[in-house]
Amino acid sequence: KSGLDPSGAWHAWGMACLKAGNLSSAREKFNRCLKPPVDLNQLNHGSRLVQDVIQYLESTVKPVLIADDDYFATLRELEATLRTRSLSLEMMCEGRVQHNSYYQECLFYLHSYGTNLAIISFYMRHDCMREALLHLLNKESPPEVFIEGIFIPSYESGKLHMLENLLETIDPGLESWGIYLIAACKYLQRKNYYHILYELQQFMKDHVRAAMTCIRFFTHGAKSYTELGGKQTWLVKIKDHLKVYLQEVSRSSGRKKMVFTFRKKMSATDVSRHINTVDLQMEVTKFLHRCEISGTCQMMSSSLPTLFGNNSMKMDVACKVMLEGKNIEEGFGIAFRVLQDFQLEATEVYSKVAKQLVKQQKYSEIRQLLKCVSESGVAAKNDGDNIILNCLNEFKNIPAEDLDNLIQDMDSDENKIQAYLMCNKLRSAYLVSVRQEKTRAVQLVQHVRQLAENSGEDVVQAICTQWL
């Protein structure tokens, strides 16, 4: 008459029936106020009203009376009480309670009015993981329901191995679990739970991704190559994963193609390349680890470069190896392989090293660097000259004798003239200029004279004018 919403009254009446043990009447009353969710895959446990019902049923140990006026009700009550005293204990038996009416009643309400997450969470609460997984598969629930309802409760309660065993029992190839496992990996990565992630990737036999996780274990948080020296077991694990992947690929190519829909794929060529990178990183680690322990380490940088970074970082590795040995020659071999394997811009790296040597005032080492470069067999004609030209920006800091020695080491007269001009050594530039072929010599001397005039060097200007 008053037009009020009657659902509250029906719910209270239903709860009263439940508490009185009259389950069939309760169902009838709840039917008038409970509604199934619009989206069964929403990430909640359904309406508050449904949750209240389930909460009460799970908490009670009151047995079910089949008929209100049954003469043997007291006997039945006693039997049911004994049977339901510990709901959870009986559920331990194969993860199910076969004959518990309250348990069946929970499932009735969950299937009628609950979400998939609510049903799965109920199974998980009562150690029915297998049923939870089968329900997930049958309803084709999205990965979020798996993460929220099954995966998180499993690893939080230390049952990840049990979950893995069940996944494998239900589908030995794991293909039907692919989307759920990948979602679990992404979730763990977002949370930075890399140890659980690595364990899961090994279970999935996803060797390429497992190798990538090992790279993170090797590089993350290390501040020095002394630290990396203690983490070399991860490099061995990376190689092991990649080798196993190669074996699987070669086995599957011989027969009918194996279906690895969710495992990361990579060409055999790329895998071999990565194995070479790991081998080279092992050499770099051992070398720099040794240098740091012996105290020759001088190059400090904010981040620690490894060969698993981008090309800029790989170039930093090559520089670091050359600069941190006892001398340039000691680390040049490894650095040269890094430059070759990754096809890096060698001259840029050599120039960077030369500039660093200028800062360290190791001028004889620059000459040794030039010697190593020319003997490497792949240096272009002007590489050595360009290295010297690139470090002459710092010429003001280089003592005159060392500066002359460096310029004298250059191959091309044109480059020597350019170097002398850069360093304002106009007289030396003039002396090299006059040795050139007549037409070119005239151009060069005219240029030197102009510079001498601009900078007020009257003596050099006079010499140039006399020669011309």
Coordinates of N, CA and C in Angstrom, one line a residue, residues 287 321-333 335-336 350-351 353-354 357-358 360-377 379 383-384 387-388 391 402 405-406 409-410:
F287 N 86.8 -10.1 -16.4 CA 87.9 -9.1 -16.6 C 87.7 -7.9 -15.6
V321 N 86.1 -1.5 -20.5 CA 87.0 -2.6 -20.6 C 88.4 -2.1 -21.0
M322 N 88.4 -1.1 -22.0 CA 89.8 -0.6 -22.4 C 90.4 0.3 -21.3
L323 N 89.6 1.0 -20.6 CA 90.2 2.0 -19.6 C 90.5 1.4 -18.3
E324 N 90.0 0.2 -18.0 CA 90.2 -0.3 -16.6 C 91.2 -1.4 -16.5
G325 N 91.8 -1.8 -17.6 CA 92.9 -2.7 -17.5 C 94.2 -2.0 -17.0
K326 N 95.2 -2.8 -16.9 CA 96.5 -2.2 -16.5 C 97.0 -1.2 -17.5
N327 N 96.7 -1.5 -18.8 CA 96.9 -0.6 -19.9 C 95.9 -0.9 -21.0
I328 N 95.9 -0.1 -22.0 CA 94.9 -0.2 -23.1 C 94.9 -1.5 -23.7
E329 N 96.1 -2.0 -23.9 CA 96.3 -3.3 -24.7 C 95.6 -4.5 -24.0
E330 N 95.6 -4.4 -22.6 CA 95.1 -5.6 -21.9 C 93.6 -5.8 -22.2
G331 N 92.8 -4.7 -22.2 CA 91.4 -4.9 -22.4 C 91.0 -4.8 -23.9
F332 N 91.9 -4.4 -24.8 CA 91.5 -4.1 -26.1 C 90.9 -5.3 -26.9
G333 N 91.4 -6.5 -26.6 CA 90.9 -7.7 -27.3 C 89.4 -7.9 -27.1
A335 N 87.2 -5.6 -25.8 CA 86.5 -4.5 -26.3 C 86.3 -4.5 -27.8
F336 N 87.3 -5.0 -28.5 CA 87.3 -5.1 -30.0 C 86.2 -6.1 -30.4
Y350 N 86.6 4.7 -29.7 CA 88.0 5.0 -29.5 C 88.2 6.4 -29.2
S351 N 87.4 7.3 -29.8 CA 87.6 8.7 -29.5 C 87.2 9.0 -28.0
V353 N 87.4 7.0 -25.6 CA 88.5 6.4 -24.7 C 89.6 7.4 -24.7
A354 N 90.0 7.9 -25.9 CA 91.1 8.9 -26.0 C 90.9 10.1 -25.2
L357 N 91.5 9.4 -21.7 CA 92.9 9.2 -21.4 C 93.5 10.6 -21.2
V358 N 93.0 11.6 -22.0 CA 93.5 13.0 -21.9 C 93.2 13.5 -20.5
Q360 N 92.9 11.8 -17.9 CA 93.7 11.0 -16.9 C 95.2 11.3 -17.1
Q361 N 95.5 12.2 -18.1 CA 96.9 12.6 -18.5 C 97.7 11.4 -18.8
K362 N 97.1 10.4 -19.5 CA 97.9 9.2 -19.9 C 98.1 9.3 -21.4
Y363 N 99.1 10.2 -21.8 CA 99.2 10.5 -23.2 C 99.9 9.3 -24.0
S364 N 100.8 8.6 -23.3 CA 101.4 7.4 -23.9 C 100.4 6.3 -24.2
E365 N 99.4 6.3 -23.4 CA 98.3 5.3 -23.6 C 97.5 5.6 -24.9
I366 N 97.4 6.9 -25.2 CA 96.7 7.2 -26.4 C 97.5 6.7 -27.6
R367 N 98.8 6.8 -27.5 CA 99.6 6.2 -28.6 C 99.5 4.7 -28.7
Q368 N 99.3 4.1 -27.5 CA 99.2 2.6 -27.5 C 97.8 2.3 -28.1
L369 N 96.8 3.1 -27.8 CA 95.4 2.9 -28.4 C 95.5 2.9 -29.9
L370 N 96.2 3.9 -30.4 CA 96.4 4.1 -31.9 C 97.0 2.9 -32.5
K371 N 98.0 2.4 -31.8 CA 98.8 1.2 -32.3 C 97.8 0.0 -32.3
C372 N 97.0 -0.2 -31.3 CA 96.1 -1.3 -31.2 C 95.1 -1.2 -32.4
V373 N 94.6 0.0 -32.6 CA 93.6 0.2 -33.6 C 94.1 -0.1 -35.0
S374 N 95.3 0.4 -35.3 CA 95.9 0.1 -36.6 C 96.2 -1.4 -36.8
E375 N 96.6 -2.1 -35.7 CA 96.9 -3.5 -35.8 C 95.7 -4.4 -35.8
S376 N 94.5 -3.8 -35.5 CA 93.3 -4.6 -35.5 C 92.9 -5.2 -36.8
G377 N 93.4 -4.5 -37.9 CA 93.1 -5.1 -39.2 C 91.8 -4.6 -39.9
A379 N 90.7 -1.2 -39.3 CA 90.6 0.2 -39.2 C 90.7 0.9 -40.5
D383 N 91.2 6.5 -39.5 CA 90.7 6.3 -38.1 C 91.6 6.8 -37.0
G384 N 92.9 6.5 -37.1 CA 93.8 7.0 -36.1 C 93.9 8.5 -36.0
I387 N 90.8 9.9 -34.4 CA 90.8 9.7 -32.9 C 91.6 10.9 -32.3
I388 N 92.8 11.2 -32.9 CA 93.6 12.3 -32.3 C 92.9 13.7 -32.5
C391 N 90.2 14.2 -29.9 CA 90.6 14.5 -28.5 C 91.4 15.9 -28.4
D402 N 103.9 16.4 -25.4 CA 102.9 15.3 -25.7 C 102.0 15.6 -26.9
N405 N 103.9 15.1 -30.1 CA 104.1 13.7 -30.3 C 102.8 13.1 -30.9
L406 N 101.7 13.5 -30.4 CA 100.4 13.0 -30.9 C 100.2 13.4 -32.3
D409 N 102.3 11.6 -34.8 CA 101.8 10.2 -35.1 C 100.7 10.2 -36.2
M410 N 100.2 11.3 -36.6 CA 99.2 11.2 -37.6 C 99.7 10.9 -39.0

